[in-house]
Coordinates of C-alpha atoms and ligand atoms in Angstrom, one line a residue:
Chain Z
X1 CA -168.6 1.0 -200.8
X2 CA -165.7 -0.1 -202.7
X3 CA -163.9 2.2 -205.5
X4 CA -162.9 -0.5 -208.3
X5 CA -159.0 -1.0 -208.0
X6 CA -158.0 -0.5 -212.1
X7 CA -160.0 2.7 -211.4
X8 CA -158.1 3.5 -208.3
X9 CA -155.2 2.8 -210.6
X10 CA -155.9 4.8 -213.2
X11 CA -156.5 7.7 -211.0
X12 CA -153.0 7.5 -208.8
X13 CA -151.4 7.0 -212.2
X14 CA -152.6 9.9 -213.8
X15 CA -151.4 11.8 -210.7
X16 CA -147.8 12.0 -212.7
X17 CA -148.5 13.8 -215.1
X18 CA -147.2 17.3 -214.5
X19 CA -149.7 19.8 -213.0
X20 CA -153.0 17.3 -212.0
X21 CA -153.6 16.9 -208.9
X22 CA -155.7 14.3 -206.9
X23 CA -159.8 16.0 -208.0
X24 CA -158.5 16.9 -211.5
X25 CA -157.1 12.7 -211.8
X26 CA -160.6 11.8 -210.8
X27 CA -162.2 14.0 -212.9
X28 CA -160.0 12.8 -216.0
X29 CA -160.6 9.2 -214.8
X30 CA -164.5 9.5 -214.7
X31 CA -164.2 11.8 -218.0
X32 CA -162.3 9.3 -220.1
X33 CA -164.3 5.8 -219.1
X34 CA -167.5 7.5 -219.1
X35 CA -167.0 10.1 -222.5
X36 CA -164.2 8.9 -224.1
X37 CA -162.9 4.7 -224.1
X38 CA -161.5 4.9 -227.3
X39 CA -159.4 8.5 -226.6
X40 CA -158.1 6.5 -223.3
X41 CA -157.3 3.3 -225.0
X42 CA -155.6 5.3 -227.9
X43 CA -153.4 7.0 -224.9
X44 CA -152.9 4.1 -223.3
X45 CA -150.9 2.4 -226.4
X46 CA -149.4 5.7 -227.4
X47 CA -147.6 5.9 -223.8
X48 CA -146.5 2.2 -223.6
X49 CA -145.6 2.8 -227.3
X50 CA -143.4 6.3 -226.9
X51 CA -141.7 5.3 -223.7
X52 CA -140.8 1.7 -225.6
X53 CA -139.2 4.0 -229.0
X54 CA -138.4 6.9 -227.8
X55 CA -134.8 7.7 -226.9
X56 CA -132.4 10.5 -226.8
X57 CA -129.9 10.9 -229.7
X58 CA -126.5 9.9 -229.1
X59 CA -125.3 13.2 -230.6
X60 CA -127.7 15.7 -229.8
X61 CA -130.0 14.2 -227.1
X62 CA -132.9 15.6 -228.4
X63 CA -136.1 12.7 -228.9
X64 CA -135.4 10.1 -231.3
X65 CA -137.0 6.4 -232.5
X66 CA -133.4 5.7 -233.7
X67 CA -130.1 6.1 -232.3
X68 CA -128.9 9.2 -234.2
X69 CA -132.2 11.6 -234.8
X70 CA -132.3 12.3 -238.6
X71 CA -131.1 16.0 -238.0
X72 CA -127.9 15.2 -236.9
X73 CA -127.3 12.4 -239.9
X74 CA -128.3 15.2 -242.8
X75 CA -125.5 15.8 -244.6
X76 CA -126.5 19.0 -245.9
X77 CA -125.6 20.7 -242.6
X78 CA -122.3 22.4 -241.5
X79 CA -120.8 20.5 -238.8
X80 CA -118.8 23.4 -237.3
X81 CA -121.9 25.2 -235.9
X82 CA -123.6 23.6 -232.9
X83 CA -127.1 25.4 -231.2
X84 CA -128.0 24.9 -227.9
X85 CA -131.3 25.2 -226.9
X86 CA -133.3 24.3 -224.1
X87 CA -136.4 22.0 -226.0
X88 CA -136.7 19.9 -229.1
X89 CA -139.8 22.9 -229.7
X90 CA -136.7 25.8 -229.5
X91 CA -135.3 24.0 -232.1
X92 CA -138.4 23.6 -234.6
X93 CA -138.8 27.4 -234.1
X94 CA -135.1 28.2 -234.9
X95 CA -135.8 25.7 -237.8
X96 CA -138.6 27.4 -239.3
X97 CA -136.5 30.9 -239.3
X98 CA -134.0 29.0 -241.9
X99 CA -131.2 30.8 -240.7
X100 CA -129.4 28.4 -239.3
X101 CA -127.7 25.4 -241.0
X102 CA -125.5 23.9 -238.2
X103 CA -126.1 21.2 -235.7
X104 CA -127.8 21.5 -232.7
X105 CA -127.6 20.2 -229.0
X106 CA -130.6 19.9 -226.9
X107 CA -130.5 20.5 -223.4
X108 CA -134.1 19.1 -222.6
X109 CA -133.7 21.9 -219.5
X110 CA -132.3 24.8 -218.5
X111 CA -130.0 25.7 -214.7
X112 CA -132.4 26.0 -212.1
X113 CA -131.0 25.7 -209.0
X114 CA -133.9 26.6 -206.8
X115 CA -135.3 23.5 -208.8
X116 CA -132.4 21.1 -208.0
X117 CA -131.6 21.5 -211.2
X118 CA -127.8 21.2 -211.6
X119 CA -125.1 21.0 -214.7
X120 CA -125.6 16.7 -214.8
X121 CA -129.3 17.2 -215.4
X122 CA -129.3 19.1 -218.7
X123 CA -126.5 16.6 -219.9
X124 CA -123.9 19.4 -219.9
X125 CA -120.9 16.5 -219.8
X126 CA -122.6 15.2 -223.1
X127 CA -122.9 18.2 -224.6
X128 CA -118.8 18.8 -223.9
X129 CA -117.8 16.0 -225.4
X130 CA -119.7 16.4 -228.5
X131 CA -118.4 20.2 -228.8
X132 CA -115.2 19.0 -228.4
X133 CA -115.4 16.5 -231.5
X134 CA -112.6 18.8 -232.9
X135 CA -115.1 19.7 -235.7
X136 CA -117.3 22.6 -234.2
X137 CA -115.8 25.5 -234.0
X138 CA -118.5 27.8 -232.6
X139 CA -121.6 26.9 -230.1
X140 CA -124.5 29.0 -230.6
X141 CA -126.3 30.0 -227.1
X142 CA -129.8 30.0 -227.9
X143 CA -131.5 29.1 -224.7
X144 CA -134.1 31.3 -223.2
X145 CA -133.8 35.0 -222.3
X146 CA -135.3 34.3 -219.0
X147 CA -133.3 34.6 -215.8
X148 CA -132.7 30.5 -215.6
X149 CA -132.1 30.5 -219.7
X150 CA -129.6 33.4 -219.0
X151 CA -127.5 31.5 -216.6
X152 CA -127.4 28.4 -218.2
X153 CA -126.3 30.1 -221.0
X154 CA -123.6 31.9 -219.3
X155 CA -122.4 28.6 -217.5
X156 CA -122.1 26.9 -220.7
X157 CA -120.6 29.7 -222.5
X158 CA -117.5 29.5 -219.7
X159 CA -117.5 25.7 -220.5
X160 CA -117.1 26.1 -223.9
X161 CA -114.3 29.1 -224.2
X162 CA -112.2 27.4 -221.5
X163 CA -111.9 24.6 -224.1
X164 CA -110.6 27.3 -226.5
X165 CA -114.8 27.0 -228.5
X166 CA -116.1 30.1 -230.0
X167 CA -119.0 31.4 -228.2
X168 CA -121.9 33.2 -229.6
X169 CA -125.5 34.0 -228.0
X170 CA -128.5 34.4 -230.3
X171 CA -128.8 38.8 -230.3
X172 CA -131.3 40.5 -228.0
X173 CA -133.8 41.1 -230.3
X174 CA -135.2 38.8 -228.6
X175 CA -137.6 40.7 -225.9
X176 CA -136.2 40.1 -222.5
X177 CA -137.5 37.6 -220.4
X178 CA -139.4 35.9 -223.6
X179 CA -139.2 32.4 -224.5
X180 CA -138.5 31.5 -227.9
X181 CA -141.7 29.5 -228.1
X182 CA -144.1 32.5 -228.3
X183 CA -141.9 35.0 -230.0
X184 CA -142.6 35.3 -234.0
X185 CA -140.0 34.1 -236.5
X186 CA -139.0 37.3 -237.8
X187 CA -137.5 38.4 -234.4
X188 CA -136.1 35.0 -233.9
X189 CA -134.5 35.1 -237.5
X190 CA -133.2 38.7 -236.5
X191 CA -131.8 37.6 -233.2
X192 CA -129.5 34.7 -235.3
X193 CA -128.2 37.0 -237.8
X194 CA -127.3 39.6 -235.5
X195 CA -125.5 36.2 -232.8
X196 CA -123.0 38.1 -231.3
X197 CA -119.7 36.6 -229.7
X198 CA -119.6 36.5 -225.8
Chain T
X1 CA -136.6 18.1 -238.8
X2 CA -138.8 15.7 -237.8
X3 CA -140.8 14.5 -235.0
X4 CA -140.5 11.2 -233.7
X5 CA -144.0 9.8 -234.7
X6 CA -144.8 7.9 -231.3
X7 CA -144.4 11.5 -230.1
X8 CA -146.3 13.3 -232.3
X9 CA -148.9 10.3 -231.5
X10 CA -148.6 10.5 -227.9
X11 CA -148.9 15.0 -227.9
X12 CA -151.9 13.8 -229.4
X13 CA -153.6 11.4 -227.3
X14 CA -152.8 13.1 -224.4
X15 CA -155.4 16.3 -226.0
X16 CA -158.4 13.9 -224.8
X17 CA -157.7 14.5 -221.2
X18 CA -160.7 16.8 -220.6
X19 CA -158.8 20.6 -220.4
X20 CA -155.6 19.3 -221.8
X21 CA -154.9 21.9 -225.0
X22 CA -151.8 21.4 -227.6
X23 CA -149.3 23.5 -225.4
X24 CA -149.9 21.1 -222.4
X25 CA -150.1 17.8 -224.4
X26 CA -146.5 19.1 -225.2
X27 CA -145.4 19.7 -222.1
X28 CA -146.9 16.2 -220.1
X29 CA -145.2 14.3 -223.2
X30 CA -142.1 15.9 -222.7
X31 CA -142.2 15.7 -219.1
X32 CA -143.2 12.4 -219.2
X33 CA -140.2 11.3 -221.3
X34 CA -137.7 13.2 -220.3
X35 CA -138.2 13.0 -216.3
X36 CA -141.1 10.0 -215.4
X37 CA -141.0 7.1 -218.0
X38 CA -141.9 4.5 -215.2
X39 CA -145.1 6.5 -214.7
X40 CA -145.3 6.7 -218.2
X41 CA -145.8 3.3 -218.7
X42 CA -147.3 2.8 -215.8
X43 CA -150.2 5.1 -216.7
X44 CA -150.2 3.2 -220.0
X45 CA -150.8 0.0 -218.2
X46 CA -153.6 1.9 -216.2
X47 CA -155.6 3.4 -219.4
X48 CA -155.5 0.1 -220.7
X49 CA -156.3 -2.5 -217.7
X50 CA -159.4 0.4 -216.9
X51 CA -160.4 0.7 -220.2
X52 CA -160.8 -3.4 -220.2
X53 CA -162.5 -3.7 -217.0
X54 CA -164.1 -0.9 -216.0
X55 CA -168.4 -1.1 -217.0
X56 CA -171.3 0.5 -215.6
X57 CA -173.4 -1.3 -212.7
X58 CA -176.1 -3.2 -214.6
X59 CA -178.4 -1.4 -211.7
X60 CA -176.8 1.6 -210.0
X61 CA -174.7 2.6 -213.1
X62 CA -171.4 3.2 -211.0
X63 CA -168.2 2.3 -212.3
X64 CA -167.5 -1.3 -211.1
X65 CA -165.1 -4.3 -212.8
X66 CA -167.9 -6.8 -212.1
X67 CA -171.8 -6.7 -213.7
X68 CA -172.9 -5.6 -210.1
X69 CA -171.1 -3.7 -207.7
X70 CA -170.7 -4.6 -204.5
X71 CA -173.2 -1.8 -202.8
X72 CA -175.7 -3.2 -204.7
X73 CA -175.0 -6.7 -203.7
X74 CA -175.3 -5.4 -199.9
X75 CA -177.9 -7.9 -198.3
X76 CA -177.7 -5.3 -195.6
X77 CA -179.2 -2.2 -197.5
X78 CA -183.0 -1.2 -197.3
X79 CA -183.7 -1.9 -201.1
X80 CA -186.9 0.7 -200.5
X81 CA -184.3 3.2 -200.6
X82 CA -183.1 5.2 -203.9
X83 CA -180.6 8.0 -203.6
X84 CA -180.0 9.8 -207.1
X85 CA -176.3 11.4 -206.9
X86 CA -174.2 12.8 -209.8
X87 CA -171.5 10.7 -209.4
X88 CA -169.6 8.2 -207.4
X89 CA -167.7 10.8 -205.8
X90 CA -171.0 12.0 -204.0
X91 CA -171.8 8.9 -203.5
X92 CA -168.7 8.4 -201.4
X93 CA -169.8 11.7 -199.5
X94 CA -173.3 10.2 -198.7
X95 CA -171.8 7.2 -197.4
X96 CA -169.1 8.5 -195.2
X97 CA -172.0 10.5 -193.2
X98 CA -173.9 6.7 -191.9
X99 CA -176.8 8.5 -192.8
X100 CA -178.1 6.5 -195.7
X101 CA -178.8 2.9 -195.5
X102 CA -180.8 2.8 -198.5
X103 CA -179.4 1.7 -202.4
X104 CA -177.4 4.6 -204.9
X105 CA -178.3 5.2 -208.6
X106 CA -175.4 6.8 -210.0
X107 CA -176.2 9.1 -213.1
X108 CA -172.6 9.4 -213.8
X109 CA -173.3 13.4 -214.9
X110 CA -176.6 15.9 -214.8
X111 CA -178.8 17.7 -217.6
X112 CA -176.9 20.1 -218.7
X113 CA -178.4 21.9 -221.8
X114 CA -176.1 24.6 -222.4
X115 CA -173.5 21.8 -223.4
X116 CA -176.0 19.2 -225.0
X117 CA -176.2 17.2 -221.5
X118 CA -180.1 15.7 -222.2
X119 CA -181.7 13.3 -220.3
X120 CA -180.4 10.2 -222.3
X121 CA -176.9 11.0 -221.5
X122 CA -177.5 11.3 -217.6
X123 CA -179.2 7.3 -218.1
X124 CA -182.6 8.5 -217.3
X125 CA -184.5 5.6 -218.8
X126 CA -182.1 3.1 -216.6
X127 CA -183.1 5.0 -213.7
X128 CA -186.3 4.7 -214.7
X129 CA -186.7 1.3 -215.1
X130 CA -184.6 0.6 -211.3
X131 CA -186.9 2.9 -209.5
X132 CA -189.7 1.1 -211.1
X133 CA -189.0 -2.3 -209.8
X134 CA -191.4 -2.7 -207.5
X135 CA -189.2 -2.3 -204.5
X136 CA -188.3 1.1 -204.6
X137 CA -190.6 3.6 -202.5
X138 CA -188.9 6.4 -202.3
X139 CA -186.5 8.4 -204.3
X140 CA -184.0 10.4 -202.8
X141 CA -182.4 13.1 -204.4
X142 CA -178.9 13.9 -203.9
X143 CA -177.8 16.2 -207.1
X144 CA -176.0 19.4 -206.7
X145 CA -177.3 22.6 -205.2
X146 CA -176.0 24.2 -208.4
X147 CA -178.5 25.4 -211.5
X148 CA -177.8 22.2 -213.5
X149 CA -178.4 19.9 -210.6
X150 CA -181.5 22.0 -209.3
X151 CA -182.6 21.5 -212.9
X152 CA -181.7 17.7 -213.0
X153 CA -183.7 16.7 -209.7
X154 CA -186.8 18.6 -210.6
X155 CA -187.0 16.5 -214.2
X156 CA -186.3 13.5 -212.0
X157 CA -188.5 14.3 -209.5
X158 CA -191.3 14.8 -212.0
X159 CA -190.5 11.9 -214.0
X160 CA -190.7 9.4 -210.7
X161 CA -193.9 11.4 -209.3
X162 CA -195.5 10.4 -212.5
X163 CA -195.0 6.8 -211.6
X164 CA -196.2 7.3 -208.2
X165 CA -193.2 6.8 -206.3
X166 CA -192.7 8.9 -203.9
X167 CA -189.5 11.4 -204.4
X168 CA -187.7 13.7 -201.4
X169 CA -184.5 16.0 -201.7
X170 CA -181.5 16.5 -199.3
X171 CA -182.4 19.5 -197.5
X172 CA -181.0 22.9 -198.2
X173 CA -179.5 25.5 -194.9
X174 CA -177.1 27.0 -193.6
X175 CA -174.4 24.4 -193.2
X176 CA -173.2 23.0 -189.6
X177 CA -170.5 25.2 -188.5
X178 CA -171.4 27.8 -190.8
X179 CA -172.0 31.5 -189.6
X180 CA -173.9 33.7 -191.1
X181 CA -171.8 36.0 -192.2
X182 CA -170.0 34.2 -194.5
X183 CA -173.2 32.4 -196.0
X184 CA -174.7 33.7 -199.0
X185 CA -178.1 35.5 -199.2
X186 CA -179.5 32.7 -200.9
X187 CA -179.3 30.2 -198.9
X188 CA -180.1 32.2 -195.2
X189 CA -183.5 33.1 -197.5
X190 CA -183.7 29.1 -198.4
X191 CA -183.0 28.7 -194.4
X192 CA -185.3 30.6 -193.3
X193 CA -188.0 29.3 -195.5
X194 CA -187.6 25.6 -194.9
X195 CA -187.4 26.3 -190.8
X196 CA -188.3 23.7 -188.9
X197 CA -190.1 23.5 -185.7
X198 CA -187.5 22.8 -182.5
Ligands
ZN1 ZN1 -129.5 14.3 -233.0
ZN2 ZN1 -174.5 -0.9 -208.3

C-alpha cells in the first residue's frame, strides 16, 4: 500500500508550520482534500503569493509589499519619537490607543537566550542605525512586560543611551508579566502617557 | 497603519486548517515569514500540486493521484474480501499486521450526527454499489471502537445484510500485552462475553 507522494508532500510540508506535529499534518492533510479543496487552494496561492510580496521595511522592518511600509512615509508623524515593539500586532494596539504619533521600529522578536535568540536576530544593528539618523531623539521601550520583553528592553535601552538617545519605557500600568496583545487600550493608552525615562 | 494585504490574505487562509483560530493564523503567518519562507513556499507548492492531483479511488475511495490506486490494482488480493475502515490511516494499520489479504473501502470519515456526519458524507452509496459487485462475500468491518464508529458499522452492517452479503467485525478484548488493571471495565465485560473456546 502506497501513500500518494503530493500527499506525502503536503503532509511533511505542513509539518513547518509552528506547533503541528506529524498526526495533526495528517489530519489537516485528509481535512483539507477531503472537506475543503477550495480553502487549500486559496492557501496555497496566498503563501506563494505573501512569501513573493512580503518584505521587511527598510526603516522599520516591520511587513511590507513595498520597500518603505506606508507608516514610516506618513508625513503627519514626528520623526523624533521612535517605538520599539516586539510584533507588527504590538504596534496596531499602540495604534489604536492614539497616543502616540512617532515612528516605530519593529523588532519581529524579543532576547531569548534559552531560545538562541541573540541581539542579530531581532535586527538590533538595524534598529541602531536608524535611531541614530540624528533625527530621533527619544526611543520609546514598548516591548513586553514579560521576563524576555524586560531584557530586551533593558539591552536596548543601554544601546541607545550609550549613543547619547533618550530612553523611555511605556509605564507599568501595564500588569506585569502581560503582553500588550491581551491588555485593553485604556491601560495601554495609560502606560504611554505616563512613559517614564530609564 | 495598514496591513500588507497578501498578509491579511494569507492570516486568513491559514483559518481553514481544521483547529486553526485568528490568534494562531497570526502567529503561523508571522512565523512563517519572519523565520521559514522556504517552507512557506514550499507548503504553497504542496497545497497546490495536492490539490491538482489528489482524487478519490473510483472503487476503494482512498486518496490516490491515479483513477485506481494501486491496492486495488493488486492481482494478488482476494477480491472476496471487503474491509470497511475510517480512513487510510487505519488502513495503513490493517496492512502492517499481514493479516488481511482481502481489498479496503475507505469511507474517508464515519456517521457522525452530532456534527451533521450522515451517511452520504461517509460515501455509503459508493460502498454500496462495490460491495455489491458480485465478487464481494464478505464485509469486514474495521471502524473505530468509539460511539461514532460503533454507530457507523452497525448502519453498515445492516445496510450490506440487507443485500445478503455476509458482514463480520474486528473483534473486541483485552489487547495483547495488556493487563488487566489498566483496561477499562468495558472492555474486560466485552472480553469476557466474546470468550472463546482454547
Ligand atoms: Zn516602516
Ligand atoms: Zn482503491
Amino acid at each position: 500500500m502506497k501513500v500518494p507522494s503530493s500527499l506525502t508532500l503536503l503532509t511533511e510540508a505542513l509539518r513547518h508550520l509552528p506547533g503541528v506535529g506529524p498526526k495533526s499534518a495528517q489530519r489537516m492533510a485528509y481535512h483539507l482534500l477531503q472537506h475543503d479543496r477550495d480553502g487549500a487552494a486559496l492557501l496555497g496561492r496566498a503563501l506563494t503569493q505573501a512569501v513573493d510580496q512580503i518584505h521587511h521595511c527598510a526603516l522599520c522592518n516591520t511587513f511590507t509589499e513595498n520597500e518603505i511600509c506606508e507608516t514610516c512615509l506618513d508625513p503627519e508623524r514626528d520623526p523624533s519619537l521612535l517605538c520599539v515593539v516586539e510584533t507588527p500586532t504590538d504596534q496596531l494596539m499602540i495604534e489604536q490607543t492614539l497616543t502616540f504619533k512617532g515612528l516605530y521600529f519593529v523588532l519581529m522578536g524579543r532576547l531569548s537566550p534559552l531560545d538562541g535568540i541573540g541581539p542579530k536576530d531581532i535586527q538590533l544593528e538595524k534598529l541602531v542605525s536608524r535611531a541614530t539618523d540624528g533625527v530621533v531623539k527619544e526611543v520609546v521601550l514598548a516591548t513586553n512586560f514579560t521576563n524576555e520583553g524586560e531584557a530586551t528592553a533593558h539591552y536596548i535601552s543601554e544601546t541607545m543611551k550609550a549613543r547619547g538617545l533618550q530612553v523611555s519605557r511605556l509605564a507599568r500600568g501595564v500588569p506585569v508579566g502581560g503582553e500588550l496583545e491581551y491588555v485593553d487600550a485604556g491601560t495601554i493608552a495609560r502606560a504611554m502617557l505616563d512613559r517614564r525615562a530609564t
